[in-house]
Tab-separated table of N, CA and C in Angstrom:
chain	number	residue	atom	x	y	z
A	1	SER	N	22.296	-66.880	45.665
A	1	SER	CA	21.760	-65.211	46.084
A	1	SER	C	21.826	-63.991	45.070
A	2	SER	N	23.268	-64.730	44.014
A	2	SER	CA	23.952	-63.648	43.393
A	2	SER	C	22.374	-63.369	41.651
A	3	SER	N	22.397	-64.604	41.820
A	3	SER	CA	21.118	-65.217	40.702
A	3	SER	C	19.894	-64.412	40.465
A	4	SER	N	19.558	-64.827	42.032
A	4	SER	CA	18.339	-64.234	42.138
A	4	SER	C	18.461	-62.196	42.559
A	5	SER	N	19.335	-61.627	42.265
A	5	SER	CA	19.517	-60.518	42.503
A	5	SER	C	19.563	-59.897	41.176
A	6	SER	N	20.184	-60.598	40.254
A	6	SER	CA	20.025	-59.833	38.586
A	6	SER	C	18.953	-60.544	37.965
A	7	MET	N	17.811	-61.383	38.808
A	7	MET	CA	17.017	-61.819	38.090
A	7	MET	C	15.284	-60.599	38.535
A	8	THR	N	16.251	-60.228	39.456
A	8	THR	CA	15.085	-59.030	40.069
A	8	THR	C	15.679	-57.808	39.700
A	9	SER	N	16.700	-57.666	39.009
A	9	SER	CA	16.947	-56.885	38.662
A	9	SER	C	16.668	-57.115	36.706
A	10	VAL	N	16.709	-57.240	36.431
A	10	VAL	CA	16.372	-58.019	35.005
A	10	VAL	C	14.773	-57.646	35.094
A	11	ASP	N	13.952	-58.403	36.010
A	11	ASP	CA	12.641	-58.403	35.978
A	11	ASP	C	12.136	-56.906	36.080
A	12	ASP	N	12.718	-56.016	37.170
A	12	ASP	CA	12.273	-54.378	37.819
A	12	ASP	C	12.504	-54.207	35.930
A	13	GLN	N	13.753	-54.167	34.813
A	13	GLN	CA	14.044	-52.774	34.182
A	13	GLN	C	12.519	-54.004	33.149
A	14	LYS	N	11.955	-55.147	33.641
A	14	LYS	CA	11.037	-55.266	32.451
A	14	LYS	C	10.009	-54.773	32.197
A	15	TRP	N	9.453	-54.525	34.597
A	15	TRP	CA	8.419	-53.884	34.693
A	15	TRP	C	9.040	-52.485	34.275
A	16	MET	N	9.897	-51.426	34.715
A	16	MET	CA	10.284	-50.571	34.051
A	16	MET	C	10.054	-50.017	32.442
A	17	GLY	N	10.376	-51.240	31.242
A	17	GLY	CA	9.403	-50.204	29.876
A	17	GLY	C	8.293	-50.673	29.723
A	18	ARG	N	7.375	-51.487	31.005
A	18	ARG	CA	6.076	-52.051	30.207
A	18	ARG	C	5.772	-50.130	30.908
A	19	ARG	N	5.983	-50.011	31.691
A	19	ARG	CA	5.687	-48.863	32.485
A	19	ARG	C	6.048	-47.008	31.031
A	20	ALA	N	7.363	-47.222	30.942
A	20	ALA	CA	7.139	-46.504	29.073
A	20	ALA	C	6.491	-46.388	28.244
A	21	ALA	N	6.433	-47.552	28.250
A	21	ALA	CA	5.486	-48.275	26.722
A	21	ALA	C	4.249	-47.803	26.944
A	22	SER	N	3.664	-47.407	28.174
A	22	SER	CA	2.051	-47.110	28.497
A	22	SER	C	2.452	-46.048	29.359
A	23	PHE	N	3.560	-45.162	28.347
A	23	PHE	CA	3.717	-43.289	28.716
A	23	PHE	C	2.149	-42.577	29.500
A	24	GLY	N	0.860	-42.719	28.581
A	24	GLY	CA	0.057	-42.089	28.918
A	24	GLY	C	-0.736	-42.114	30.620
A	25	ASP	N	-1.081	-43.257	30.478
A	25	ASP	CA	-1.391	-44.030	31.666
A	25	ASP	C	-0.522	-45.331	32.486
A	26	SER	N	0.164	-45.275	33.750
A	26	SER	CA	-0.091	-46.303	34.364
A	26	SER	C	-0.854	-46.947	34.806
A	27	ARG	N	-2.040	-46.602	34.587
A	27	ARG	CA	-2.884	-47.491	35.383
A	27	ARG	C	-3.230	-48.368	33.810
A	28	ASP	N	-3.423	-48.103	32.632
A	28	ASP	CA	-3.605	-49.153	31.425
A	28	ASP	C	-3.775	-50.632	32.151
A	29	ALA	N	-4.661	-51.468	31.207
A	29	ALA	CA	-4.807	-52.583	32.006
A	29	ALA	C	-3.221	-53.652	31.619
A	30	SER	N	-2.734	-52.697	30.030
A	30	SER	CA	-1.027	-53.189	29.672
A	30	SER	C	-0.198	-53.531	30.633
A	31	PHE	N	-1.149	-53.093	31.948
A	31	PHE	CA	0.336	-52.188	33.029
A	31	PHE	C	0.463	-53.879	34.324
A	32	HIS	N	0.903	-53.516	34.630
A	32	HIS	CA	1.193	-54.586	36.296
A	32	HIS	C	2.808	-54.953	36.334
A	33	ILE	N	2.851	-55.135	37.696
A	33	ILE	CA	3.939	-55.273	38.400
A	33	ILE	C	3.263	-56.803	38.272
A	34	PRO	N	4.646	-57.807	38.166
A	34	PRO	CA	4.281	-59.005	38.205
A	34	PRO	C	4.488	-59.799	40.131
A	35	ARG	N	3.930	-60.115	39.845
A	35	ARG	CA	3.278	-60.594	41.650
A	35	ARG	C	4.288	-61.537	41.890
A	36	LYS	N	5.714	-61.899	41.934
A	36	LYS	CA	6.337	-62.041	42.130
A	36	LYS	C	6.998	-60.875	43.119
A	37	PHE	N	7.143	-59.818	42.265
A	37	PHE	CA	7.407	-58.570	43.635
A	37	PHE	C	6.555	-58.250	44.704
A	38	SER	N	6.586	-57.590	45.561
A	38	SER	CA	5.753	-57.336	46.659
A	38	SER	C	6.164	-56.367	46.933
A	39	ARG	N	5.159	-55.529	46.612
A	39	ARG	CA	5.108	-53.308	46.632
A	39	ARG	C	5.478	-53.228	47.530
A	40	SER	N	5.918	-52.437	48.067
A	40	SER	CA	6.406	-51.248	49.484
A	40	SER	C	5.818	-50.724	49.021
A	41	SER	N	5.134	-49.551	50.059
A	41	SER	CA	4.528	-48.289	49.866
A	41	SER	C	5.336	-47.841	49.401
A	42	TYR	N	6.603	-47.408	49.577
A	42	TYR	CA	7.385	-46.036	48.624
A	42	TYR	C	7.194	-46.898	46.924
A	43	GLU	N	7.118	-47.641	46.985
A	43	GLU	CA	6.727	-48.545	45.399
A	43	GLU	C	5.604	-47.391	45.191
A	44	VAL	N	4.432	-48.235	45.570
A	44	VAL	CA	3.494	-47.854	45.304
A	44	VAL	C	3.522	-45.919	45.329
A	45	GLU	N	4.051	-45.198	46.006
A	45	GLU	CA	4.239	-43.973	46.267
A	45	GLU	C	5.049	-43.217	44.927
A	46	ILE	N	5.802	-44.224	44.343
A	46	ILE	CA	6.745	-43.333	43.260
A	46	ILE	C	5.657	-43.606	41.816
A	47	GLU	N	4.999	-45.275	41.908
A	47	GLU	CA	4.186	-44.885	40.582
A	47	GLU	C	2.935	-44.093	41.139
A	48	GLU	N	2.391	-43.726	41.502
A	48	GLU	CA	1.232	-42.569	41.991
A	48	GLU	C	2.490	-41.037	41.727
A	49	VAL	N	3.392	-41.003	41.655
A	49	VAL	CA	3.727	-39.897	41.493
A	49	VAL	C	4.341	-39.690	40.088
A	50	LEU	N	4.489	-41.214	40.106
A	50	LEU	CA	5.346	-41.354	38.291
A	50	LEU	C	4.007	-40.911	37.094
A	51	TYR	N	2.601	-41.693	37.807
A	51	TYR	CA	1.555	-41.151	37.230
A	51	TYR	C	1.153	-39.775	36.768
A	52	GLN	N	0.895	-38.917	37.978
A	52	GLN	CA	1.148	-37.750	38.311
A	52	GLN	C	1.554	-37.432	37.482
A	53	VAL	N	2.505	-37.775	37.339
A	53	VAL	CA	3.754	-36.355	36.076
A	53	VAL	C	3.459	-36.789	35.257
A	54	ASP	N	2.862	-37.868	34.486
A	54	ASP	CA	3.001	-38.511	33.395
A	54	ASP	C	1.702	-37.782	32.932
A	55	VAL	N	0.946	-37.660	33.839
A	55	VAL	CA	-0.610	-36.578	33.565
A	55	VAL	C	-0.138	-34.883	33.200
A	56	LEU	N	0.276	-34.713	34.407
A	56	LEU	CA	1.256	-32.874	34.020
A	56	LEU	C	1.920	-32.583	33.310
A	57	VAL	N	3.047	-34.073	32.594
A	57	VAL	CA	3.353	-32.959	31.633
A	57	VAL	C	2.114	-33.676	30.174
A	58	GLU	N	1.753	-34.522	30.370
A	58	GLU	CA	0.434	-34.195	28.947
A	58	GLU	C	0.111	-33.003	28.894
A	59	ALA	N	-0.489	-32.540	29.763
A	59	ALA	CA	-1.719	-31.437	30.198
A	59	ALA	C	-1.071	-30.258	29.972
A	60	LYS	N	0.234	-30.169	30.118
A	60	LYS	CA	0.995	-29.125	29.695
A	60	LYS	C	1.333	-29.358	27.947
A	61	LYS	N	1.452	-30.494	27.681
A	61	LYS	CA	2.119	-30.508	26.110
A	61	LYS	C	1.182	-30.032	25.729
A	62	LYS	N	-0.194	-30.979	26.070
A	62	LYS	CA	-1.668	-30.025	25.184
A	62	LYS	C	-1.373	-28.636	25.107
A	63	GLU	N	-1.393	-27.967	26.647
A	63	GLU	CA	-1.742	-26.343	26.908
A	63	GLU	C	-0.367	-25.949	25.644
A	64	TRP	N	0.467	-26.205	25.685
A	64	TRP	CA	1.980	-26.407	24.809
A	64	TRP	C	1.446	-26.340	23.458
A	65	GLU	N	0.441	-27.105	22.703
A	65	GLU	CA	0.092	-27.417	21.374
A	65	GLU	C	-0.445	-26.345	20.951
A	66	SER	N	-1.419	-25.568	21.858
A	66	SER	CA	-2.613	-25.095	22.332
A	66	SER	C	-2.210	-23.853	21.874
A	67	GLN	N	-1.192	-23.114	22.633
A	67	GLN	CA	-0.751	-21.918	22.452
A	67	GLN	C	0.282	-21.946	20.747
A	68	PHE	N	0.709	-23.248	20.884
A	68	PHE	CA	1.982	-23.071	19.750
A	68	PHE	C	0.850	-23.412	18.575
A	69	ASN	N	-0.031	-23.628	18.255
A	69	ASN	CA	-1.019	-23.783	17.069
A	69	ASN	C	-1.913	-22.647	16.924
A	70	HIS	N	-1.958	-21.578	18.196
A	70	HIS	CA	-3.055	-20.274	18.417
A	70	HIS	C	-1.677	-19.128	17.572
A	71	LEU	N	-0.610	-18.821	18.253
A	71	LEU	CA	0.359	-18.385	17.760
A	71	LEU	C	0.807	-18.748	16.235
A	72	GLN	N	0.901	-19.866	15.522
A	72	GLN	CA	1.084	-20.417	14.510
A	72	GLN	C	-0.550	-19.622	13.866
A	73	ASP	N	-1.473	-19.502	14.200
A	73	ASP	CA	-2.913	-18.730	13.443
A	73	ASP	C	-2.639	-17.766	13.269
A	74	LYS	N	-2.214	-17.266	14.214
A	74	LYS	CA	-1.887	-15.369	14.516
A	74	LYS	C	-0.723	-15.173	13.711
A	75	ILE	N	0.471	-15.435	13.443
A	75	ILE	CA	1.417	-16.071	12.372
A	75	ILE	C	0.344	-15.909	10.899
A	76	ALA	N	-0.326	-16.388	10.425
A	76	ALA	CA	-0.775	-16.624	9.472
A	76	ALA	C	-1.039	-15.310	8.999
A	77	GLU	N	-2.659	-14.905	9.768
A	77	GLU	CA	-3.244	-14.064	9.778
A	77	GLU	C	-2.575	-12.858	9.732
A	78	GLN	N	-1.218	-12.672	10.459
A	78	GLN	CA	-0.233	-11.957	10.067
A	78	GLN	C	0.432	-11.405	8.789
A	79	ARG	N	1.090	-12.809	8.642
A	79	ARG	CA	1.604	-12.599	6.535
A	79	ARG	C	0.375	-11.817	5.661
A	80	LYS	N	-1.066	-12.041	6.023
A	80	LYS	CA	-2.049	-12.495	5.275
A	80	LYS	C	-1.923	-11.451	4.865
A	81	GLU	N	-1.935	-10.372	6.359
A	81	GLU	CA	-2.269	-8.864	7.170
A	81	GLU	C	-0.686	-8.505	6.176
A	82	ILE	N	0.345	-8.040	6.307
A	82	ILE	CA	1.411	-7.752	5.538
A	82	ILE	C	1.065	-8.100	3.995
A	83	VAL	N	0.628	-9.293	2.853
A	83	VAL	CA	0.484	-9.033	1.997
A	83	VAL	C	-0.775	-8.006	1.529
A	84	VAL	N	-1.688	-7.823	2.226
A	84	VAL	CA	-2.502	-6.916	1.890
A	84	VAL	C	-2.175	-5.286	1.645
A	85	ILE	N	-1.257	-5.117	2.331
A	85	ILE	CA	-0.874	-3.717	2.925
A	85	ILE	C	0.464	-3.328	1.907
A	86	ASN	N	1.051	-4.565	1.256
A	86	ASN	CA	2.257	-4.711	0.722
A	86	ASN	C	2.051	-4.483	-0.868
A	87	ASN	N	0.607	-5.170	-1.086
A	87	ASN	CA	-0.440	-5.014	-2.328
A	87	ASN	C	-0.307	-3.837	-2.061
A	88	HIS	N	-1.190	-3.270	-1.570
A	88	HIS	CA	-2.074	-1.860	-1.411
A	88	HIS	C	-1.059	-1.132	-1.386
A	89	ARG	N	0.219	-0.814	-0.526
A	89	ARG	CA	1.313	-0.156	-0.889
A	89	ARG	C	2.240	0.394	-2.112
A	90	LEU	N	2.083	-1.023	-2.894
A	90	LEU	CA	2.998	-1.445	-4.329
A	90	LEU	C	1.453	-0.761	-5.442
A	91	HIS	N	-0.033	-0.572	-5.374
A	91	HIS	CA	-1.304	-0.287	-5.502
A	91	HIS	C	-0.772	0.895	-6.176
A	92	LEU	N	-0.574	1.867	-4.340
A	92	LEU	CA	-0.446	3.305	-4.129
A	92	LEU	C	1.006	4.236	-5.221
A	93	GLU	N	1.628	3.246	-5.011
A	93	GLU	CA	3.418	3.804	-5.595
A	93	GLU	C	2.868	4.180	-6.961
A	94	ASP	N	2.151	3.660	-7.749
A	94	ASP	CA	1.689	2.823	-8.984
A	94	ASP	C	0.924	4.225	-9.351
A	95	GLU	N	-0.576	4.447	-8.222
A	95	GLU	CA	-1.116	5.605	-8.775
A	95	GLU	C	-0.035	6.505	-8.843
A	96	ASN	N	1.045	6.617	-7.611
A	96	ASN	CA	1.553	7.861	-7.432
A	96	ASN	C	2.555	8.067	-8.707
A	97	LYS	N	2.991	7.000	-9.417
A	97	LYS	CA	3.757	7.302	-10.634
A	97	LYS	C	3.059	7.886	-11.509
A	98	MET	N	1.679	6.959	-11.697
A	98	MET	CA	0.766	7.387	-13.100
A	98	MET	C	0.312	9.132	-12.871
A	99	LEU	N	0.238	9.636	-11.690
A	99	LEU	CA	-0.280	10.976	-11.682
A	99	LEU	C	1.102	12.079	-11.730
A	100	SER	N	1.861	11.237	-11.227
A	100	SER	CA	3.495	11.914	-11.770
A	100	SER	C	3.133	12.169	-12.521
A	101	HIS	N	2.949	11.144	-13.484
A	101	HIS	CA	3.272	11.419	-14.738
A	101	HIS	C	2.226	12.181	-15.449
A	102	GLN	N	1.436	12.233	-15.255
A	102	GLN	CA	-0.159	12.453	-15.406
A	102	GLN	C	0.502	14.048	-15.119
A	103	LEU	N	0.576	14.512	-14.525
A	103	LEU	CA	1.611	15.264	-13.753
A	103	LEU	C	2.417	16.661	-14.455
A	104	GLU	N	2.974	15.899	-15.018
A	104	GLU	CA	4.440	15.839	-15.555
A	104	GLU	C	4.118	16.745	-17.314
A	105	GLN	N	2.915	15.364	-17.575
A	105	GLN	CA	2.334	16.025	-18.898
A	105	GLN	C	1.688	17.209	-18.774
A	106	ILE	N	0.818	17.108	-17.807
A	106	ILE	CA	-0.409	18.285	-18.689
A	106	ILE	C	1.017	20.005	-17.643
A	107	SER	N	1.944	19.721	-16.928
A	107	SER	CA	2.990	21.162	-16.890
A	107	SER	C	3.576	21.394	-18.423
A	108	LYS	N	3.953	20.489	-18.955
A	108	LYS	CA	4.135	20.426	-20.671
A	108	LYS	C	3.352	21.066	-20.726
A	109	THR	N	1.852	20.173	-21.340
A	109	THR	CA	1.162	20.708	-22.162
A	109	THR	C	0.855	22.168	-21.801
A	110	SER	N	0.991	22.673	-20.665
A	110	SER	CA	0.293	23.860	-19.555
A	110	SER	C	1.495	25.174	-20.273
A	111	ASN	N	2.766	25.035	-19.757
A	111	ASN	CA	4.083	25.385	-20.315
A	111	ASN	C	4.133	26.022	-22.188
A	112	LYS	N	3.619	24.550	-23.379
A	112	LYS	CA	3.835	24.395	-24.561
A	112	LYS	C	2.125	25.824	-24.656
A	113	LEU	N	1.208	25.605	-23.884
A	113	LEU	CA	0.016	26.517	-24.328
A	113	LEU	C	0.444	28.432	-23.930
A	114	SER	N	1.313	28.484	-23.042
A	114	SER	CA	1.516	29.675	-22.163
A	114	SER	C	2.526	30.122	-23.589
A	115	ASN	N	3.625	29.423	-23.667
A	115	ASN	CA	4.456	29.600	-24.334
A	115	ASN	C	3.596	30.334	-26.255
A	116	ARG	N	2.340	29.672	-26.784
A	116	ARG	CA	1.386	30.405	-27.278
A	116	ARG	C	1.090	31.148	-27.311
A	117	CYS	N	-0.040	31.762	-26.204
A	117	CYS	CA	-0.122	32.578	-26.051
A	117	CYS	C	1.044	33.551	-26.292
A	118	GLU	N	1.230	33.864	-25.376
A	118	GLU	CA	2.653	34.833	-25.249
A	118	GLU	C	3.044	34.960	-25.756
A	119	ASP	N	3.309	34.163	-27.403
A	119	ASP	CA	3.659	34.288	-29.069
A	119	ASP	C	2.178	34.741	-29.833
A	120	CYS	N	1.136	34.324	-29.431
A	120	CYS	CA	-0.334	35.415	-30.053
A	120	CYS	C	-0.893	36.503	-29.314
A	121	LEU	N	-0.407	37.134	-28.137
A	121	LEU	CA	-0.195	37.936	-27.073
A	121	LEU	C	0.469	39.232	-28.139
A	122	GLY	N	1.945	38.651	-27.626
A	122	GLY	CA	3.204	39.389	-29.034
A	122	GLY	C	3.213	39.959	-30.338
A	123	GLU	N	1.972	38.766	-30.894
A	123	GLU	CA	1.986	39.280	-32.514
A	123	GLU	C	0.400	39.870	-32.218
A	124	THR	N	0.025	39.849	-31.763
A	124	THR	CA	-1.732	41.202	-31.630
A	124	THR	C	-0.717	42.081	-30.817
A	125	ARG	N	-0.264	42.187	-29.956
A	125	ARG	CA	0.377	44.290	-29.382
A	125	ARG	C	1.540	44.760	-30.663
A	126	THR	N	2.160	43.360	-31.338
A	126	THR	CA	2.809	44.633	-32.201
A	126	THR	C	1.868	44.683	-33.837
A	127	GLN	N	0.746	44.006	-33.887
A	127	GLN	CA	-0.435	43.998	-34.884
A	127	GLN	C	-1.201	45.492	-34.401
A	128	LEU	N	-1.473	45.394	-33.266
A	128	LEU	CA	-2.451	46.210	-32.807
A	128	LEU	C	-1.327	47.740	-32.460
A	129	GLU	N	0.098	47.591	-32.693
A	129	GLU	CA	1.153	48.178	-32.436
A	129	GLU	C	0.782	49.535	-34.270
A	130	GLU	N	1.245	48.491	-35.224
A	130	GLU	CA	1.601	48.591	-36.319
A	130	GLU	C	-0.353	49.365	-36.677
A	131	LYS	N	-1.051	48.746	-35.996
A	131	LYS	CA	-2.544	49.311	-36.719
A	131	LYS	C	-2.569	51.252	-35.975
A	132	GLU	N	-1.606	50.940	-34.633
A	132	GLU	CA	-2.449	52.899	-34.075
A	132	GLU	C	-1.320	53.433	-34.761
A	133	SER	N	-0.200	52.695	-35.001
A	133	SER	CA	0.895	53.580	-35.426
A	133	SER	C	0.590	54.230	-37.082
A	134	GLN	N	-0.261	53.634	-37.891
A	134	GLN	CA	-0.734	53.924	-39.203
A	134	GLN	C	-2.105	54.808	-39.110
A	135	LEU	N	-2.707	54.434	-37.839
A	135	LEU	CA	-3.858	55.355	-37.466
A	135	LEU	C	-2.981	56.857	-36.750
A	136	GLN	N	-2.209	57.276	-36.141
A	136	GLN	CA	-1.520	58.349	-36.198
A	136	GLN	C	-1.128	58.865	-37.384
A	137	ALA	N	0.111	58.096	-37.977
A	137	ALA	CA	0.489	58.034	-39.263
A	137	ALA	C	0.079	58.806	-40.288
A	138	GLN	N	-1.588	58.319	-40.407
A	138	GLN	CA	-2.524	58.999	-41.017
A	138	GLN	C	-3.085	59.879	-41.150
A	139	ARG	N	-3.543	59.942	-39.607
A	139	ARG	CA	-3.708	61.638	-39.009
A	139	ARG	C	-3.773	62.791	-38.444
A	140	ALA	N	-2.152	62.198	-39.153
A	140	ALA	CA	-1.020	63.184	-39.071
A	140	ALA	C	-0.767	64.237	-40.498
A	141	THR	N	-0.999	63.188	-41.565
A	141	THR	CA	0.028	63.468	-42.707
A	141	THR	C	-1.589	63.682	-43.755
A	142	ASN	N	-2.572	63.189	-43.511
A	142	ASN	CA	-3.646	63.495	-44.237
A	142	ASN	C	-4.951	64.625	-43.761
A	143	PHE	N	-4.442	65.154	-42.439
A	143	PHE	CA	-5.129	66.457	-42.446
A	143	PHE	C	-6.116	66.554	-43.012
A	144	GLU	N	-5.386	67.236	-44.524
A	144	GLU	CA	-6.469	67.715	-45.439
A	144	GLU	C	-7.801	67.062	-46.054
A	145	GLU	N	-7.677	65.688	-45.343
A	145	GLU	CA	-8.689	64.670	-46.182
A	145	GLU	C	-9.655	64.039	-44.938
A	146	LYS	N	-10.080	64.834	-43.443
A	146	LYS	CA	-10.182	64.499	-42.263
A	146	LYS	C	-11.570	63.738	-42.813
A	147	ALA	N	-12.696	63.608	-43.613
A	147	ALA	CA	-13.711	63.146	-43.575
A	147	ALA	C	-13.089	61.829	-43.746
A	148	HIS	N	-12.409	61.647	-44.911
A	148	HIS	CA	-12.014	60.109	-45.660
A	148	HIS	C	-10.866	59.860	-44.477
A	149	ASN	N	-9.823	60.228	-43.679
A	149	ASN	CA	-9.675	59.788	-42.805
A	149	ASN	C	-10.635	59.932	-41.156
A	150	LEU	N	-11.913	59.989	-41.619
A	150	LEU	CA	-12.830	59.700	-40.344
A	150	LEU	C	-13.232	58.384	-40.832
A	151	LYS	N	-13.463	58.484	-42.419
A	151	LYS	CA	-13.430	56.595	-42.275
A	151	LYS	C	-12.454	55.783	-41.994
A	152	LEU	N	-11.184	55.976	-42.232
A	152	LEU	CA	-10.169	55.350	-42.289
A	152	LEU	C	-10.108	54.606	-41.107
A	153	LEU	N	-9.936	55.670	-40.090
A	153	LEU	CA	-10.363	55.753	-38.922
A	153	LEU	C	-10.940	54.494	-38.463
A	154	LYS	N	-12.372	54.879	-38.909
A	154	LYS	CA	-13.494	53.808	-38.446
A	154	LYS	C	-13.458	52.858	-38.300
A	155	ALA	N	-12.743	52.330	-39.708
A	155	ALA	CA	-12.223	51.192	-40.212
A	155	ALA	C	-11.595	50.382	-39.030
A	156	LEU	N	-9.948	51.290	-38.868
A	156	LEU	CA	-9.193	50.909	-38.558
A	156	LEU	C	-9.966	50.753	-36.893
A	157	GLU	N	-10.391	51.476	-36.028
A	157	GLU	CA	-10.845	51.034	-34.554
A	157	GLU	C	-11.670	49.671	-34.685
A	158	GLU	N	-12.762	49.457	-36.123
A	158	GLU	CA	-13.180	48.497	-35.737
A	158	GLU	C	-12.546	46.435	-35.559
A	159	GLU	N	-11.555	47.467	-36.386
A	159	GLU	CA	-10.211	46.174	-36.542
A	159	GLU	C	-9.722	45.825	-35.530
A	160	LEU	N	-9.057	46.780	-35.139
A	160	LEU	CA	-8.857	46.842	-33.651
A	160	LEU	C	-9.607	46.082	-32.507
A	161	VAL	N	-10.887	46.816	-32.762
A	161	VAL	CA	-12.325	45.726	-31.889
A	161	VAL	C	-12.248	43.977	-32.114
A	162	GLY	N	-12.239	44.171	-33.193
A	162	GLY	CA	-11.906	42.768	-34.057
A	162	GLY	C	-10.887	42.476	-33.830
A	163	LEU	N	-9.828	42.549	-33.662
A	163	LEU	CA	-8.769	41.954	-33.023
A	163	LEU	C	-8.884	42.074	-31.538
A	164	ARG	N	-9.513	42.902	-30.865
A	164	ARG	CA	-9.424	42.445	-29.383
A	164	ARG	C	-10.115	41.530	-29.344
A	165	THR	N	-11.473	41.954	-29.501
A	165	THR	CA	-12.672	41.013	-29.649
A	165	THR	C	-11.847	39.206	-29.956
A	166	GLN	N	-11.057	39.242	-31.236
A	166	GLN	CA	-10.440	37.911	-31.610
A	166	GLN	C	-9.623	37.647	-30.672
A	167	ARG	N	-9.016	38.463	-30.047
A	167	ARG	CA	-7.291	38.524	-28.762
A	167	ARG	C	-8.514	37.488	-27.274
A	168	LYS	N	-9.455	38.345	-26.833
A	168	LYS	CA	-10.576	37.853	-25.775
A	168	LYS	C	-10.534	36.396	-25.958
A	169	GLN	N	-11.463	36.238	-27.225
A	169	GLN	CA	-11.766	34.911	-27.460
A	169	GLN	C	-10.896	33.817	-27.532
A	170	TRP	N	-9.727	34.293	-28.437
A	170	TRP	CA	-8.691	33.362	-28.627
A	170	TRP	C	-7.702	32.987	-27.212
A	171	MET	N	-7.632	33.687	-26.247
A	171	MET	CA	-7.578	33.103	-25.107
A	171	MET	C	-8.611	32.784	-24.146
A	172	GLN	N	-9.892	32.948	-24.097
A	172	GLN	CA	-11.642	32.179	-23.574
A	172	GLN	C	-10.689	30.526	-24.166
A	173	GLY	N	-10.826	30.800	-25.310
A	173	GLY	CA	-9.799	29.545	-26.128
A	173	GLY	C	-8.550	28.467	-25.283
A	174	ALA	N	-8.104	29.110	-25.279
A	174	ALA	CA	-6.678	28.873	-24.534
A	174	ALA	C	-7.143	28.083	-22.883
A	175	GLN	N	-7.586	29.079	-21.851
A	175	GLN	CA	-7.724	29.204	-20.862
A	175	GLN	C	-8.700	27.641	-20.762
A	176	GLU	N	-9.883	27.971	-21.508
A	176	GLU	CA	-10.691	26.470	-21.830
A	176	GLU	C	-9.895	25.362	-21.690
A	177	GLU	N	-9.107	25.148	-23.019
A	177	GLU	CA	-7.913	24.039	-23.878
A	177	GLU	C	-7.019	23.346	-21.965
A	178	VAL	N	-6.751	24.744	-21.620
A	178	VAL	CA	-6.090	24.630	-19.885
A	178	VAL	C	-6.696	23.895	-18.878
A	179	ALA	N	-7.843	24.372	-18.943
A	179	ALA	CA	-8.505	23.855	-17.621
A	179	ALA	C	-9.134	22.320	-17.945
A	180	THR	N	-9.028	22.201	-19.598
A	180	THR	CA	-9.387	20.711	-19.614
A	180	THR	C	-8.299	19.457	-19.555
A	181	TYR	N	-6.930	19.725	-19.124
A	181	TYR	CA	-6.348	19.246	-18.729
A	181	TYR	C	-6.096	19.200	-16.983
A	182	LYS	N	-6.529	19.795	-16.639
A	182	LYS	CA	-6.833	20.159	-15.131
A	182	LYS	C	-7.144	18.471	-14.319
């Protein structure tokens, strides 16, 4: 009797091993209960419950795999978007650096032109003051030679107009040069 019960236990283990081997479908053709066992109603019920559990586990596994694959695809898309955004950010940073450098160069050029304009205006003022001074001196000292002085005055005034015109042209040229840097 003890050997009979140990035999049953070994046979049960073989039966369970076959069931485990056919995990996906317990109704597979390779699965069968040895004939020498009589199946009780609870064993059939257990078999059916185990089959339903296997089906549910397999369905859940497929659902989770689908969700996992969907999330992996979503993560891959987001990583691609991050790369695109980072590339765009780097491009904007490079463009910002380039524009900052250009602005610095324009500022330096503008300062140089402004200094040159100031220098030229200072020289023109000095020349103008000298000419005005010469004109006044000429008027005071040569009253007797009024005709001659009038000619000289006219020449100095024309020169003054020429200098003013020259200054105006120079200023327009400097403004145009500054405008090209903008």
